[in-house]
Short mmCIF file of C-alpha atoms and ligand atoms in Angstrom, two decimals:
data_model
loop_
_atom_site.label_atom_id
_atom_site.label_comp_id
_atom_site.label_asym_id
_atom_site.label_seq_id
_atom_site.Cartn_x
_atom_site.Cartn_y
_atom_site.Cartn_z
CA UNK A 1 90.94 57.45 -10.44
CA UNK A 2 90.58 59.39 -7.18
CA UNK A 3 87.19 59.41 -5.49
CA UNK A 4 85.90 60.49 -2.11
CA UNK A 5 83.02 58.99 -0.18
CA UNK A 6 81.34 61.29 2.31
CA UNK A 7 79.88 59.48 5.32
CA UNK A 8 81.45 56.37 6.88
CA UNK A 9 78.27 54.62 8.04
CA UNK A 10 76.86 51.29 6.84
CA UNK A 11 76.66 52.53 3.25
CA UNK A 12 79.66 54.86 2.96
CA UNK A 13 82.25 52.66 4.61
CA UNK A 14 81.29 49.58 2.59
CA UNK A 15 81.10 51.60 -0.65
CA UNK A 16 84.48 53.23 -0.14
CA UNK A 17 86.21 50.02 0.88
CA UNK A 18 84.78 48.01 -2.01
CA UNK A 19 85.67 50.67 -4.58
CA UNK A 20 89.21 50.63 -3.15
CA UNK A 21 89.18 46.87 -3.62
CA UNK A 22 88.32 47.51 -7.28
CA UNK A 23 91.64 49.38 -7.49
CA UNK A 24 90.26 52.92 -7.12
CA UNK A 25 92.00 55.47 -4.86
CA UNK A 26 89.42 56.24 -2.20
CA UNK A 27 89.33 58.71 0.65
CA UNK A 28 86.48 58.26 3.10
CA UNK A 29 85.42 61.43 4.91
CA UNK A 30 83.37 61.91 8.03
CA UNK A 31 82.85 64.93 10.27
CA UNK A 32 82.90 62.64 13.32
CA UNK A 33 86.56 62.87 14.34
CA UNK A 34 86.19 60.03 16.83
CA UNK A 35 84.96 57.69 14.07
CA UNK A 36 87.82 58.70 11.74
CA UNK A 37 90.36 58.24 14.53
CA UNK A 38 88.89 54.77 15.16
CA UNK A 39 89.16 53.88 11.45
CA UNK A 40 92.75 55.18 11.34
CA UNK A 41 93.53 52.90 14.30
CA UNK A 42 92.21 50.01 12.20
CA UNK A 43 89.01 49.56 14.24
CA UNK A 44 85.65 49.37 12.48
CA UNK A 45 82.71 51.36 13.97
CA UNK A 46 80.09 49.00 12.60
CA UNK A 47 79.56 45.23 12.67
CA UNK A 48 79.69 43.96 9.08
CA UNK A 49 81.15 40.47 8.42
CA UNK A 50 84.37 40.66 6.39
CA UNK A 51 84.64 44.47 6.45
CA UNK A 52 87.54 44.70 8.91
CA UNK A 53 89.78 42.47 6.76
CA UNK A 54 88.86 44.35 3.58
CA UNK A 55 89.57 47.74 5.19
CA UNK A 56 92.95 46.58 6.51
CA UNK A 57 93.94 45.11 3.12
CA UNK A 58 93.12 48.28 1.18
CA UNK A 59 94.59 50.65 3.74
CA UNK A 60 97.71 48.48 3.66
CA UNK A 61 97.87 48.77 -0.12
CA UNK A 62 97.45 52.57 0.18
CA UNK A 63 94.22 52.78 -1.83
CA UNK A 64 92.00 53.61 1.11
CA UNK A 65 92.36 56.41 3.67
CA UNK A 66 90.19 58.23 6.21
CA UNK A 67 90.02 61.93 7.03
CA UNK A 68 87.81 64.66 8.43
CA UNK A 69 89.13 67.15 5.86
CA UNK A 70 86.22 67.33 3.43
CA UNK A 71 87.47 70.37 1.47
CA UNK A 72 90.81 68.82 0.59
CA UNK A 73 89.19 65.46 -0.28
CA UNK A 74 86.76 67.16 -2.67
CA UNK A 75 89.56 69.09 -4.38
CA UNK A 76 91.52 65.95 -5.23
CA UNK A 77 88.59 63.73 -6.29
CA UNK A 78 86.95 63.33 -9.68
CA UNK A 79 83.86 61.58 -8.30
CA UNK A 80 82.27 62.48 -4.97
CA UNK A 81 79.87 59.95 -3.41
CA UNK A 82 77.40 61.33 -0.87
CA UNK A 83 76.61 58.60 1.66
CA UNK A 84 75.41 60.66 4.61
CA UNK A 85 72.27 59.89 6.56
CA UNK A 86 68.80 60.93 5.46
CA UNK A 87 66.99 60.16 8.74
CA UNK A 88 63.18 60.33 8.88
CA UNK A 89 61.66 63.49 10.38
CA UNK A 90 58.68 63.20 12.76
CA UNK A 91 56.29 63.58 9.85
CA UNK A 92 58.01 60.72 8.01
CA UNK A 93 59.71 62.87 5.37
CA UNK A 94 63.47 62.50 4.88
CA UNK A 95 65.71 65.03 6.63
CA UNK A 96 68.05 66.35 3.93
CA UNK A 97 70.03 68.76 6.11
CA UNK A 98 73.21 66.63 5.98
CA UNK A 99 72.96 66.35 2.21
CA UNK A 100 72.46 70.13 1.86
CA UNK A 101 75.44 70.82 4.14
CA UNK A 102 77.69 68.56 2.08
CA UNK A 103 76.47 70.08 -1.22
CA UNK A 104 77.41 73.52 0.11
CA UNK A 105 80.91 72.35 0.99
CA UNK A 106 81.31 70.79 -2.46
CA UNK A 107 80.34 74.15 -4.01
CA UNK A 108 82.98 75.95 -1.95
CA UNK A 109 85.70 73.50 -2.98
CA UNK A 110 84.87 72.96 -6.63
CA UNK A 111 88.21 73.30 -8.45
CA UNK A 112 87.44 71.53 -11.71
CA UNK A 113 85.01 69.07 -13.33
CA UNK A 114 83.47 66.57 -10.87
CA UNK A 115 80.64 64.07 -10.70
CA UNK A 116 78.62 64.38 -7.51
CA UNK A 117 76.87 61.06 -6.85
CA UNK A 118 74.10 60.40 -4.34
CA UNK A 119 74.61 56.93 -2.86
CA UNK A 120 72.29 57.25 0.13
CA UNK A 121 68.61 56.74 -0.50
CA UNK A 122 67.29 60.23 -1.25
CA UNK A 123 63.84 61.55 -2.08
CA UNK A 124 63.06 62.05 -5.73
CA UNK A 125 64.31 65.46 -6.75
CA UNK A 126 67.31 65.56 -4.41
CA UNK A 127 69.66 65.40 -7.40
CA UNK A 128 68.23 68.68 -8.69
CA UNK A 129 68.41 70.21 -5.20
CA UNK A 130 72.13 69.39 -4.99
CA UNK A 131 72.64 70.82 -8.48
CA UNK A 132 71.03 74.12 -7.45
CA UNK A 133 73.07 74.38 -4.25
CA UNK A 134 76.35 73.83 -6.10
CA UNK A 135 75.36 76.12 -9.01
CA UNK A 136 74.55 78.91 -6.57
CA UNK A 137 77.38 78.27 -4.13
CA UNK A 138 80.43 77.79 -6.33
CA UNK A 139 82.77 80.75 -6.61
CA UNK A 140 84.19 79.71 -10.01
CA UNK A 141 82.18 78.54 -13.00
CA UNK A 142 83.35 74.95 -13.14
CA UNK A 143 81.30 72.36 -14.99
CA UNK A 144 80.02 69.49 -12.84
CA UNK A 145 77.40 66.77 -13.03
CA UNK A 146 75.09 65.27 -10.44
CA UNK A 147 74.20 61.56 -10.63
CA UNK A 148 72.17 59.04 -8.65
CA UNK A 149 73.68 55.61 -7.91
CA UNK A 150 71.46 54.05 -5.23
CA UNK A 151 72.81 51.28 -3.04
CA UNK A 152 71.06 47.94 -2.59
CA UNK A 153 73.21 46.68 0.28
CA UNK A 154 71.73 44.43 2.96
CA UNK A 155 73.32 44.72 6.39
CA UNK A 156 75.18 41.52 7.20
CA UNK A 157 75.86 40.77 3.51
CA UNK A 158 76.78 44.28 2.32
CA UNK A 159 80.18 43.37 0.81
CA UNK A 160 78.71 40.47 -1.15
CA UNK A 161 75.85 42.71 -2.30
CA UNK A 162 78.36 45.34 -3.49
CA UNK A 163 80.73 42.88 -5.22
CA UNK A 164 77.93 40.83 -6.84
CA UNK A 165 74.97 43.19 -7.23
CA UNK A 166 71.88 42.04 -9.10
CA UNK A 167 72.09 45.34 -10.99
CA UNK A 168 73.83 48.71 -10.94
CA UNK A 169 71.47 51.67 -11.32
CA UNK A 170 72.88 54.94 -12.63
CA UNK A 171 70.81 58.09 -13.02
CA UNK A 172 72.60 60.88 -14.89
CA UNK A 173 72.05 63.50 -17.57
CA UNK A 174 75.53 63.72 -19.11
CA UNK A 175 77.49 61.09 -21.04
CA UNK A 176 80.64 62.19 -19.20
CA UNK A 177 79.10 61.34 -15.80
CA UNK A 178 77.82 58.02 -17.13
CA UNK A 179 81.24 57.17 -18.57
CA UNK A 180 82.98 57.90 -15.26
CA UNK A 181 80.51 55.74 -13.28
CA UNK A 182 80.76 52.91 -15.80
CA UNK A 183 84.54 53.09 -15.51
CA UNK A 184 84.29 52.89 -11.70
CA UNK A 185 82.13 49.79 -11.91
CA UNK A 186 84.08 48.21 -14.78
CA UNK A 187 85.27 45.27 -12.61
CA UNK A 188 81.63 44.15 -12.58
CA UNK A 189 81.65 43.79 -16.37
CA UNK A 190 83.49 40.51 -15.86
CA UNK A 191 80.41 39.08 -14.14
CA UNK A 192 78.10 40.82 -16.63
CA UNK A 193 76.20 42.77 -14.02
CA UNK A 194 73.21 44.47 -15.67
CA UNK A 195 73.61 48.23 -15.83
CA UNK A 196 70.53 50.44 -15.84
CA UNK A 197 71.30 53.96 -17.07
CA UNK A 198 68.35 56.28 -16.72
CA UNK A 199 67.26 59.74 -15.56
CA UNK A 200 68.17 60.96 -12.08
CA UNK A 201 64.59 61.02 -10.74
CA UNK A 202 63.93 57.55 -12.16
CA UNK A 203 67.06 56.13 -10.49
CA UNK A 204 66.04 57.69 -7.16
CA UNK A 205 62.60 56.14 -7.50
CA UNK A 206 63.92 52.65 -8.42
CA UNK A 207 65.48 52.50 -4.97
CA UNK A 208 62.30 53.51 -3.15
CA UNK A 209 60.17 51.24 -5.30
CA UNK A 210 62.44 48.23 -4.63
CA UNK A 211 62.51 48.70 -0.86
CA UNK A 212 58.81 49.49 -0.64
CA UNK A 213 58.00 46.37 -2.65
CA UNK A 214 60.24 44.14 -0.49
CA UNK A 215 58.65 45.57 2.65
CA UNK A 216 55.21 44.95 1.15
CA UNK A 217 56.15 41.33 0.46
CA UNK A 218 57.03 40.94 4.14
CA UNK A 219 53.80 42.54 5.37
CA UNK A 220 51.90 40.36 2.90
CA UNK A 221 53.38 37.11 4.22
CA UNK A 222 52.86 38.28 7.81
CA UNK A 223 49.16 38.83 7.13
CA UNK A 224 48.97 35.45 5.41
CA UNK A 225 50.59 33.93 8.53
CA UNK A 226 47.94 35.56 10.73
CA UNK A 227 45.22 34.11 8.48
CA UNK A 228 46.88 30.66 8.54
CA UNK A 229 46.65 30.68 12.33
CA UNK A 230 42.93 31.44 12.11
CA UNK A 231 42.14 28.68 9.60
CA UNK A 232 44.73 26.09 10.77
CA UNK A 233 46.99 26.22 7.70
CA UNK A 234 50.81 26.15 7.60
CA UNK A 235 52.38 29.41 6.40
CA UNK A 236 55.62 27.65 5.39
CA UNK A 237 53.78 25.43 2.95
CA UNK A 238 51.81 28.43 1.71
CA UNK A 239 55.05 30.40 1.21
CA UNK A 240 56.66 27.40 -0.52
CA UNK A 241 53.71 26.97 -2.82
CA UNK A 242 53.66 30.68 -3.66
CA UNK A 243 57.44 30.97 -4.09
CA UNK A 244 57.63 28.25 -6.73
CA UNK A 245 55.79 30.63 -9.06
CA UNK A 246 58.70 32.32 -10.87
CA UNK A 247 56.76 35.58 -10.87
CA UNK A 248 56.66 35.58 -7.07
CA UNK A 249 59.96 33.92 -6.09
CA UNK A 250 60.75 32.32 -2.71
CA UNK A 251 62.68 35.24 -1.16
CA UNK A 252 61.25 37.60 1.46
CA UNK A 253 58.36 35.29 2.30
CA UNK A 254 59.51 34.51 5.84
CA UNK A 255 56.85 35.48 8.41
CA UNK A 256 57.87 36.98 11.72
CA UNK A 257 57.53 40.02 13.97
CA UNK A 258 57.77 42.43 11.02
CA UNK A 259 60.62 44.21 9.27
CA UNK A 260 62.99 46.63 11.00
CA UNK A 261 66.32 48.20 10.17
CA UNK A 262 67.38 51.61 8.93
CA UNK A 263 65.95 51.22 5.44
CA UNK A 264 62.53 49.63 5.07
CA UNK A 265 60.83 51.67 7.84
CA UNK A 266 62.44 54.91 6.60
CA UNK A 267 61.94 54.31 2.90
CA UNK A 268 58.32 53.14 3.12
CA UNK A 269 57.43 56.26 5.13
CA UNK A 270 59.37 58.50 2.77
CA UNK A 271 57.78 57.16 -0.43
CA UNK A 272 54.26 57.47 0.97
CA UNK A 273 55.11 61.03 2.03
CA UNK A 274 56.55 61.89 -1.40
CA UNK A 275 53.36 60.54 -2.98
CA UNK A 276 51.10 62.61 -0.71
CA UNK A 277 53.20 65.76 -1.30
CA UNK A 278 52.52 65.18 -4.99
CA UNK A 279 48.81 64.73 -4.51
CA UNK A 280 48.70 60.93 -4.55
CA UNK A 281 47.92 58.40 -1.80
CA UNK A 282 50.15 55.30 -2.00
CA UNK A 283 47.54 53.10 -0.29
CA UNK A 284 49.36 49.76 -0.60
CA UNK A 285 52.56 50.98 1.08
CA UNK A 286 50.61 52.93 3.71
CA UNK A 287 48.96 49.61 4.54
CA UNK A 288 52.37 47.86 4.53
CA UNK A 289 53.55 50.30 7.22
CA UNK A 290 50.38 49.84 9.29
CA UNK A 291 50.55 46.03 9.07
CA UNK A 292 54.19 46.12 10.12
CA UNK A 293 53.42 48.19 13.22
CA UNK A 294 50.48 45.96 14.13
CA UNK A 295 52.54 42.76 13.72
CA UNK A 296 54.61 43.70 16.77
CA UNK A 297 51.47 44.05 18.88
CA UNK A 298 50.26 40.69 17.60
CA UNK A 299 53.53 39.13 18.78
CA UNK A 300 53.06 40.63 22.25
CA UNK A 301 49.48 39.27 22.35
CA UNK A 302 50.91 35.85 21.47
CA UNK A 303 53.32 36.02 24.40
CA UNK A 304 50.59 37.29 26.77
CA UNK A 305 48.30 34.43 25.73
CA UNK A 306 50.93 31.82 26.63
CA UNK A 307 51.60 33.51 29.96
CA UNK A 308 47.97 33.56 31.08
CA UNK A 309 46.31 36.93 31.53
CA UNK A 310 48.97 39.19 33.05
CA UNK A 311 52.71 39.59 32.47
CA UNK A 312 53.24 41.58 35.67
CA UNK A 313 56.22 40.17 37.55
CA UNK A 314 56.71 37.38 35.01
CA UNK A 315 60.30 36.74 33.85
CA UNK A 316 60.59 36.56 30.07
CA UNK A 317 63.85 35.50 28.39
CA UNK A 318 64.47 37.05 24.95
CA UNK A 319 66.97 35.69 22.43
CA UNK A 320 67.96 38.29 19.81
CA UNK A 321 67.65 42.10 19.96
CA UNK A 322 69.00 43.21 16.54
CA UNK A 323 66.61 43.80 13.64
CA UNK A 324 68.11 40.79 11.84
CA UNK A 325 71.02 38.39 12.32
CA UNK A 326 74.67 39.23 11.45
CA UNK A 327 74.40 42.87 12.41
CA UNK A 328 74.71 44.97 15.58
CA UNK A 329 72.01 47.32 14.31
CA UNK A 330 68.91 47.67 16.48
CA UNK A 331 67.26 50.54 14.58
CA UNK A 332 63.50 49.93 14.37
CA UNK A 333 64.18 46.39 15.59
CA UNK A 334 60.93 44.47 16.25
CA UNK A 335 62.72 42.66 19.10
CA UNK A 336 63.45 45.94 20.91
CA UNK A 337 59.89 47.14 20.27
CA UNK A 338 58.50 43.91 21.72
CA UNK A 339 60.81 44.08 24.76
CA UNK A 340 59.61 47.62 25.48
CA UNK A 341 55.97 46.58 25.17
CA UNK A 342 56.59 43.64 27.55
CA UNK A 343 58.28 46.01 30.01
CA UNK A 344 55.22 48.27 29.85
CA UNK A 345 53.11 45.26 30.89
CA UNK A 346 55.32 44.79 33.95
CA UNK A 347 57.37 41.84 32.74
CA UNK A 348 60.98 41.31 33.88
CA UNK A 349 63.23 40.81 30.86
CA UNK A 350 66.51 38.98 30.49
CA UNK A 351 68.07 39.06 27.00
CA UNK A 352 71.06 37.97 24.98
CA UNK A 353 72.21 39.04 21.51
CA UNK A 354 75.58 38.09 19.93
CA UNK A 355 76.25 41.62 18.62
CA UNK A 356 73.46 44.03 19.54
CA UNK A 357 73.53 44.33 23.34
CA UNK A 358 75.71 47.46 23.53
CA UNK A 359 73.38 49.31 21.15
CA UNK A 360 70.32 47.94 22.95
CA UNK A 361 71.20 49.44 26.33
CA UNK A 362 70.16 52.92 25.09
CA UNK A 363 67.07 51.60 23.29
CA UNK A 364 65.22 49.72 26.05
CA UNK A 365 62.93 51.96 28.11
CA UNK A 366 63.79 50.43 31.50
CA UNK A 367 66.56 48.18 32.80
CA UNK A 368 66.72 44.62 31.53
CA UNK A 369 69.19 41.84 32.42
CA UNK A 370 71.79 41.50 29.65
CA UNK A 371 73.03 37.92 29.82
CA UNK A 372 76.22 36.27 28.62
CA UNK A 373 74.57 33.45 26.70
CA UNK A 374 71.29 31.80 25.74
CA UNK A 375 71.18 29.50 28.77
CA UNK A 376 71.56 32.33 31.27
CA UNK A 377 68.57 33.96 29.54
CA UNK A 378 66.49 30.79 30.06
CA UNK A 379 67.57 30.38 33.70
CA UNK A 380 64.49 30.70 35.92
CA UNK A 381 62.48 32.39 33.14
CA UNK A 382 58.75 31.72 32.83
CA UNK A 383 59.06 31.65 29.04
CA UNK A 384 61.68 31.98 26.32
CA UNK A 385 61.14 34.15 23.20
CA UNK A 386 63.22 33.81 20.01
CA UNK A 387 63.01 37.28 18.45
CA UNK A 388 65.95 37.33 15.97
CA UNK A 389 67.09 34.25 14.07
CA UNK A 390 70.85 34.27 14.79
CA UNK A 391 72.36 30.98 13.58
CA UNK A 392 73.60 30.12 17.05
CA UNK A 393 69.99 29.99 18.27
CA UNK A 394 69.16 27.24 15.78
CA UNK A 395 70.75 24.32 17.60
CA UNK A 396 70.16 25.08 21.27
CA UNK A 397 70.36 22.22 23.79
CA UNK A 398 66.61 22.19 24.28
CA UNK A 399 66.65 19.61 27.08
CA UNK A 400 68.94 21.92 29.04
CA UNK A 401 66.78 24.95 28.18
CA UNK A 402 63.68 23.10 29.37
CA UNK A 403 65.31 22.24 32.70
CA UNK A 404 66.38 25.84 33.23
CA UNK A 405 63.00 27.37 32.43
CA UNK A 406 60.50 27.64 35.27
CA UNK A 407 57.81 26.53 32.80
CA UNK A 408 58.55 24.96 29.40
CA UNK A 409 57.10 27.73 27.23
CA UNK A 410 58.85 28.69 23.97
CA UNK A 411 57.55 31.48 21.73
CA UNK A 412 59.46 31.25 18.45
CA UNK A 413 58.78 34.48 16.52
CA UNK A 414 61.06 33.44 13.64
CA UNK A 415 59.85 29.82 13.23
CA UNK A 416 63.37 28.50 13.81
CA UNK A 417 62.16 25.22 15.37
CA UNK A 418 59.79 22.43 14.29
CA UNK A 419 56.46 22.44 16.19
CA UNK A 420 56.13 18.61 16.30
CA UNK A 421 59.64 18.18 17.69
CA UNK A 422 59.11 20.83 20.34
CA UNK A 423 55.79 19.31 21.40
CA UNK A 424 57.49 15.91 21.71
CA UNK A 425 60.03 17.47 24.06
CA UNK A 426 57.17 18.70 26.22
CA UNK A 427 57.33 22.38 25.35
CA UNK A 428 54.28 24.56 25.05
CA UNK A 429 55.53 25.86 21.69
CA UNK A 430 54.06 28.85 19.87
CA UNK A 431 55.29 30.15 16.50
CA UNK A 432 54.01 32.34 13.63
CA UNK A 433 51.48 31.08 11.12
CA UNK A 434 51.75 27.39 11.92
C1 UDX G 501 67.24 46.17 3.01
C2 UDX G 501 67.20 45.78 1.54
O1 UDX G 501 67.16 44.37 1.44
C3 UDX G 501 68.44 46.32 0.83
O2 UDX G 501 68.37 46.01 -0.55
C4 UDX G 501 68.48 47.83 1.01
O3 UDX G 501 69.63 48.38 0.38
C5 UDX G 501 68.51 48.17 2.49
O4 UDX G 501 67.37 47.59 3.15
P1 UDX G 501 68.36 45.39 5.22
O5 UDX G 501 67.37 46.32 5.83
O6 UDX G 501 69.79 45.50 5.62
O7 UDX G 501 68.32 45.54 3.59
O8 UDX G 501 67.94 43.89 5.58
P2 UDX G 501 66.96 42.81 4.94
O9 UDX G 501 67.69 41.54 4.90
O10 UDX G 501 66.37 43.33 3.70
O11 UDX G 501 65.80 42.66 6.06
C6 UDX G 501 65.03 43.79 6.37
C7 UDX G 501 64.03 43.37 7.46
O12 UDX G 501 63.04 42.50 6.92
C8 UDX G 501 64.66 42.65 8.65
O13 UDX G 501 64.04 43.14 9.83
C9 UDX G 501 64.27 41.20 8.42
O14 UDX G 501 64.13 40.48 9.63
C10 UDX G 501 62.92 41.35 7.74
N1 UDX G 501 62.58 40.23 6.88
C11 UDX G 501 63.32 39.98 5.76
C12 UDX G 501 61.45 39.46 7.18
O15 UDX G 501 60.77 39.69 8.20
N2 UDX G 501 61.09 38.45 6.34
C13 UDX G 501 61.80 38.16 5.22
O16 UDX G 501 61.44 37.23 4.51
C14 UDX G 501 62.96 38.95 4.92
#
């Protein structure tokens, strides 16, 4: 089967490459010629473990190709996956202009039956919008179907999440569209992946509901951590005790500076907006968003408290700038937010991140020192902050760090280290919820 995937970002590039690895003939399309040229040179525009090898393998076996020619790609594909961005507008609603543009081009190039599948997270009702645009825009009278097939990929483990999903969700109205999508995902039958086949709006909402719930779990545990600090309890024991209840589960109960990334912040805002536009206030998720914003301020207060009253002129070393480990993505990263708030208070920042420094240069509001490793960050700093839990930060030579710091202050926003051990080494050690 021939398919095309429109958009070669975190979702589109992984989706196209993994489908190619299933044996499907895939052409990935992007209007960014520079990105396509890069992909055709064998370079990967995003940091995703394992992706480079998978792209090279499938390009080598002629199942995967890259082009800017959207019209031609549409003509020769039976299924068309839309994986373009749906960035948040100022008012929090999702900007659908890229989706509308692509739907128009599909209409112009419809030359036979096709399934048009939304892969990006899209507001409820986008399927119908695409249907109208193609209905109105097509010159012929070709039959086509629209379907929703939301992605549940986590950055840093996106290939694993595609190859071994907990479930595949398909929203479609016609049996032909469902049959085509089931055929595309047939390699997953071997591992008996649950398939949910439902209406288009329902499929769109499953994605928002899942992300909003996961984000709520994170804001919940962050509030519990703040309460633990007030009453002298240990959030890790609380999370452990909660997580052993099968109805709760242990995942997504790690406290920290709040969630970031390109999904949770966008999707929580979008779902609360969709609710309000339909006359309903989604109070829980509105609170989730508020708690997440406030958590960053609470982290800054924590740092200020350790540094005495003012941060002006103080040198703070920051380890980790990405929104989570194993990615170069700094979108809505709490670490970047915290760095900018520290800069506003007059602090001098030195920072190191294994993959996110290039992207961070544009995101910090004033110059910071980008270092070559963790020890350079600690050198002559008044305090060290662990903001993102990259594995390589888990076994630092703490004696060396202590000698390089001006004062032995460690603020561990991801609870990587053990408080007793750090106290024994003579650190003034602050963490979250312990
Ligand atoms: C998320 C969803 O997990 C994925 O299913 C969806 O398709 C896209 O959005 P992603 O944003 O890539 O994936 O990363 P994820 O691992 O979910 O972490 C999101 C944020 O939550 C990160 O900032 C992370 O640091 C934070 N987080 C996660 C916590 O603070 N605590 C946790 O326990 C888990």
